[in-house]
Amino acid sequence: MLTVDFSRFPLAPGDRVLDLGCGAGRHAFECYRRGARVVALDQNADEIREVAGWFAAMEEAGEAPAGATATAMRGDALALPFPDDSFDVVIISEVMEHIPDDKGVLAEMVRVLRPGGRIAVTVPRYGPERVCWALSDAYHEVEGGHIRIYRGHQLARRIREAGLIPYGTHHAHSLHSPYWWLKCAFGVDNDRALPVRAYHRMLVWDITKRPLATRLAERALDPLIGKSLVVYATKPRLPSERAALSAGEERE
């Protein structure tokens, strides 16, 4: 289940991609399939081992084109172990809401992104996330849990302040919002509640079968209750672009 829309965020074979806070690796795997040179980085050692195992399995199965490479490594988002301008593309999906120093993470991403490179940031959307927080303290008051909810304009401002130029935005995963509302209402650790189990079965069916009816329903509902907010941005190439960005920030 991808949150980044690669029709709006195109990759070219050979692009150097950093999937920062890769988790289970869903975006890293898709970039690898598209011929990129991928680094999947996360602080969770168990998840990195799993991602590395899947990369090896994909290579053995011939799922990636010639020239594509994939590396899984453990690392700190606030101190990335890469030189400046190392990547053409950076993806950070459902991570920034967990990190106290979100400005520091953005600064590191900008540092390792080459001029003209592209970045995709996804976070939980304000409205659906606020419902989850209202229904359940346990949803967010856990170690490593969500510490903030972004409004769209707040995230865009953060991205501009980091020196990037936003160029597109959309919402995703509207069918997942009711699932999390049910989880919060019945208990985030209570997977035995009938409504939660029934809705989960529907989501699994939807993800595996991808029927037209639910695709159309999700497309219609995403602008209203999409669970995730996605913002795409570029790093300026020229001093004139940076100056225009600074002037826009001052007007705000």
Coordinates of C-alpha atoms in Angstrom, one line a residue:
M1 CA 0.0 0.0 0.0
L2 CA 1.8 3.1 -1.3
T3 CA 1.2 6.6 0.0
V4 CA 3.4 8.4 -2.5
D5 CA 1.8 8.6 -5.9
F6 CA 4.6 7.9 -8.4
S7 CA 2.6 9.3 -11.2
R8 CA 3.0 12.7 -9.5
F9 CA 6.5 11.9 -8.2
P10 CA 8.2 10.2 -11.2
L11 CA 11.4 8.1 -10.8
A12 CA 14.0 7.5 -13.5
P13 CA 16.1 4.3 -13.7
G14 CA 19.3 4.9 -11.8
D15 CA 17.9 7.6 -9.5
R16 CA 19.6 7.6 -6.1
V17 CA 16.7 7.3 -3.6
L18 CA 16.7 7.6 0.2
D19 CA 13.7 6.1 1.9
L20 CA 14.1 7.7 5.3
G21 CA 12.4 6.0 8.2
C22 CA 11.6 3.2 5.8
G23 CA 9.7 1.0 8.3
A24 CA 8.6 -2.2 6.5
G25 CA 10.0 -0.9 3.2
R26 CA 6.9 -0.4 1.0
H27 CA 8.2 2.7 -0.8
A28 CA 11.8 1.3 -1.0
F29 CA 10.6 -1.8 -2.7
E30 CA 8.6 0.1 -5.2
C31 CA 11.6 2.3 -6.0
Y32 CA 13.8 -0.8 -6.4
R33 CA 11.2 -2.3 -8.8
R34 CA 11.4 1.0 -10.9
G35 CA 15.1 0.7 -11.3
A36 CA 16.4 3.1 -8.7
R37 CA 19.5 2.8 -6.5
V38 CA 17.8 2.6 -3.2
V39 CA 19.0 3.1 0.4
A40 CA 16.3 2.2 3.0
L41 CA 17.2 3.7 6.4
D42 CA 15.5 3.2 9.8
Q43 CA 16.5 3.2 13.4
N44 CA 14.7 -0.1 14.1
A45 CA 17.2 -2.9 13.6
D46 CA 14.5 -5.6 13.3
E47 CA 12.7 -3.8 10.5
I48 CA 16.0 -3.2 8.7
R49 CA 16.8 -6.9 8.8
E50 CA 13.4 -7.7 7.3
V51 CA 13.8 -5.1 4.6
A52 CA 17.2 -6.5 3.7
G53 CA 15.8 -10.0 3.5
W54 CA 13.0 -8.8 1.1
F55 CA 15.6 -6.9 -1.0
A56 CA 17.6 -10.2 -1.4
A57 CA 14.4 -12.1 -2.2
M58 CA 13.4 -9.5 -4.9
E59 CA 16.9 -9.7 -6.4
E60 CA 16.7 -13.5 -6.5
A61 CA 13.2 -13.4 -8.1
G62 CA 14.3 -10.9 -10.7
E63 CA 11.8 -8.3 -9.6
A64 CA 14.2 -5.4 -10.2
P65 CA 15.7 -4.3 -13.5
A66 CA 19.4 -4.4 -14.4
G67 CA 21.3 -1.6 -12.7
A68 CA 19.0 -1.3 -9.8
T69 CA 20.6 -1.6 -6.3
A70 CA 19.1 -1.8 -2.8
T71 CA 20.7 -1.4 0.6
A72 CA 19.0 -1.5 4.0
M73 CA 20.8 0.2 6.9
R74 CA 20.2 1.4 10.4
G75 CA 20.7 5.1 11.0
D76 CA 19.7 8.3 12.7
A77 CA 17.5 10.7 10.8
L78 CA 19.1 13.6 12.6
A79 CA 22.6 12.6 11.6
L80 CA 22.5 11.0 8.2
P81 CA 25.7 9.1 7.3
F82 CA 25.9 10.5 3.8
P83 CA 27.7 13.4 2.1
D84 CA 26.0 16.5 0.9
D85 CA 24.0 16.1 -2.4
S86 CA 24.0 12.3 -2.2
F87 CA 20.5 11.6 -3.5
D88 CA 18.2 12.5 -6.4
V89 CA 15.1 11.6 -4.4
V90 CA 14.2 11.5 -0.7
I91 CA 11.0 9.9 0.7
I92 CA 9.9 10.3 4.3
S93 CA 6.5 8.7 4.9
E94 CA 4.6 8.8 8.2
V95 CA 7.8 9.6 10.2
M96 CA 7.9 13.4 11.0
E97 CA 4.9 13.2 13.4
H98 CA 7.0 11.0 15.6
I99 CA 10.2 13.2 15.8
P100 CA 10.5 16.1 18.2
D101 CA 13.0 17.9 16.1
D102 CA 11.2 17.9 12.8
K103 CA 13.1 20.9 11.6
G104 CA 16.4 19.1 12.1
V105 CA 15.1 16.1 10.1
L106 CA 14.1 18.4 7.2
A107 CA 17.5 20.1 7.4
E108 CA 19.3 16.8 7.1
M109 CA 17.1 15.7 4.1
V110 CA 17.8 19.0 2.3
R111 CA 21.6 18.5 3.0
V112 CA 21.8 15.1 1.4
L113 CA 19.4 16.0 -1.5
R114 CA 21.1 17.3 -4.7
P115 CA 20.0 20.7 -6.1
G116 CA 17.1 20.0 -8.4
G117 CA 16.2 16.8 -6.5
R118 CA 12.8 15.9 -5.3
I119 CA 11.3 15.1 -1.9
A120 CA 8.0 13.5 -0.8
V121 CA 6.7 14.0 2.7
T122 CA 3.7 12.2 4.1
V123 CA 2.1 12.7 7.5
P124 CA -1.3 11.9 9.0
R125 CA -3.9 14.4 7.9
Y126 CA -5.2 16.8 10.5
G127 CA -9.0 16.0 10.5
P128 CA -8.9 12.1 10.6
E129 CA -6.0 12.2 13.1
R130 CA -7.7 14.6 15.4
V131 CA -10.7 12.2 15.6
C132 CA -8.3 9.4 16.6
W133 CA -6.7 11.6 19.3
A134 CA -10.2 12.5 20.6
L135 CA -11.3 8.9 20.8
S136 CA -8.2 7.4 22.4
D137 CA -5.3 8.6 24.5
A138 CA -3.6 5.2 24.0
Y139 CA -3.5 5.9 20.2
H140 CA -0.8 8.6 20.6
E141 CA 0.4 8.6 24.2
V142 CA 2.9 5.7 23.8
E143 CA 6.6 5.7 23.5
G144 CA 7.6 6.5 20.0
G145 CA 4.0 7.6 19.2
H146 CA 2.6 10.6 17.4
I147 CA 3.6 13.8 19.2
R148 CA 2.0 16.4 16.8
I149 CA -0.7 16.8 14.2
Y150 CA 0.2 18.9 11.2
R151 CA -2.2 21.2 9.4
G152 CA -1.5 21.3 5.7
H153 CA -0.3 24.9 5.7
Q154 CA 2.0 24.2 8.7
L155 CA 3.7 21.4 6.9
A156 CA 4.1 23.4 3.8
R157 CA 5.6 26.3 5.8
R158 CA 8.1 23.9 7.5
I159 CA 9.1 22.6 4.0
R160 CA 9.6 26.1 2.6
E161 CA 11.6 27.2 5.7
A162 CA 13.9 24.2 5.1
G163 CA 14.7 25.6 1.7
L164 CA 12.5 23.5 -0.5
I165 CA 9.8 24.5 -3.0
P166 CA 6.5 22.6 -2.7
Y167 CA 4.9 21.8 -6.0
G168 CA 2.1 19.4 -5.3
T169 CA -0.1 17.9 -2.6
H170 CA -2.9 15.4 -2.2
H171 CA -4.6 13.1 0.3
A172 CA -4.5 9.3 0.4
H173 CA -6.0 6.2 2.2
S174 CA -9.5 7.4 2.9
L175 CA -10.7 3.9 3.4
H176 CA -8.3 3.5 6.3
S177 CA -9.6 6.4 8.3
P178 CA -12.8 4.6 9.5
Y179 CA -10.6 1.6 10.4
W180 CA -8.5 3.6 12.8
W181 CA -11.6 5.4 14.2
L182 CA -13.0 1.9 15.1
K183 CA -9.6 0.8 16.6
C184 CA -9.6 3.9 18.8
A185 CA -13.2 3.5 19.8
F186 CA -12.9 -0.2 20.7
G187 CA -9.3 0.0 22.0
V188 CA -6.2 0.3 19.9
D189 CA -5.0 -3.1 21.2
N190 CA -8.4 -4.8 20.9
D191 CA -8.2 -6.6 17.6
R192 CA -11.0 -9.0 18.6
A193 CA -13.9 -6.5 18.4
L194 CA -16.2 -7.6 15.6
P195 CA -16.4 -4.2 13.8
V196 CA -12.6 -3.9 13.8
R197 CA -12.1 -7.5 12.6
A198 CA -14.8 -7.1 9.9
Y199 CA -13.4 -3.8 8.6
H200 CA -9.8 -5.2 8.6
R201 CA -10.9 -8.1 6.5
M202 CA -12.4 -5.7 4.0
L203 CA -9.1 -3.7 3.9
V204 CA -7.1 -6.8 3.3
W205 CA -9.5 -7.8 0.5
D206 CA -9.2 -4.3 -1.0
I207 CA -5.4 -4.3 -0.9
T208 CA -5.0 -7.7 -2.4
K209 CA -7.8 -7.6 -5.0
R210 CA -8.0 -3.9 -5.8
P211 CA -11.6 -3.9 -7.1
L212 CA -12.7 -1.0 -9.2
A213 CA -15.6 -0.1 -6.9
T214 CA -13.3 0.5 -3.9
R215 CA -10.7 2.3 -6.1
L216 CA -13.4 4.7 -7.2
A217 CA -14.8 5.1 -3.7
E218 CA -11.4 5.9 -2.3
R219 CA -10.6 8.4 -5.0
A220 CA -13.9 10.2 -4.3
L221 CA -13.3 10.1 -0.5
D222 CA -9.6 11.0 -0.3
P223 CA -10.2 14.8 -0.5
L224 CA -12.7 14.5 2.4
I225 CA -11.3 11.9 4.8
G226 CA -8.0 10.8 3.4
K227 CA -5.9 9.4 6.3
S228 CA -2.6 10.8 4.9
L229 CA -1.4 14.2 3.6
V230 CA 1.3 14.0 0.9
V231 CA 3.4 17.0 -0.1
Y232 CA 6.0 17.0 -2.9
A233 CA 8.8 19.5 -3.2
T234 CA 12.0 20.3 -5.0
K235 CA 15.4 21.6 -3.9
P236 CA 16.3 24.9 -5.8
R237 CA 19.0 24.6 -8.4
L238 CA 19.9 28.3 -8.8
P239 CA 20.4 31.3 -6.5
S240 CA 17.5 33.0 -8.2
E241 CA 15.1 30.2 -7.1
R242 CA 16.4 30.4 -3.5
A243 CA 15.9 34.2 -3.5
A244 CA 12.3 33.8 -4.8
L245 CA 11.7 31.2 -2.0
S246 CA 13.0 33.6 0.6
A247 CA 10.9 36.4 -0.7
G248 CA 7.8 34.2 -0.5
E249 CA 8.6 33.3 3.1
E250 CA 9.0 37.0 4.1
R251 CA 5.6 37.8 2.6
E252 CA 4.0 35.1 4.8

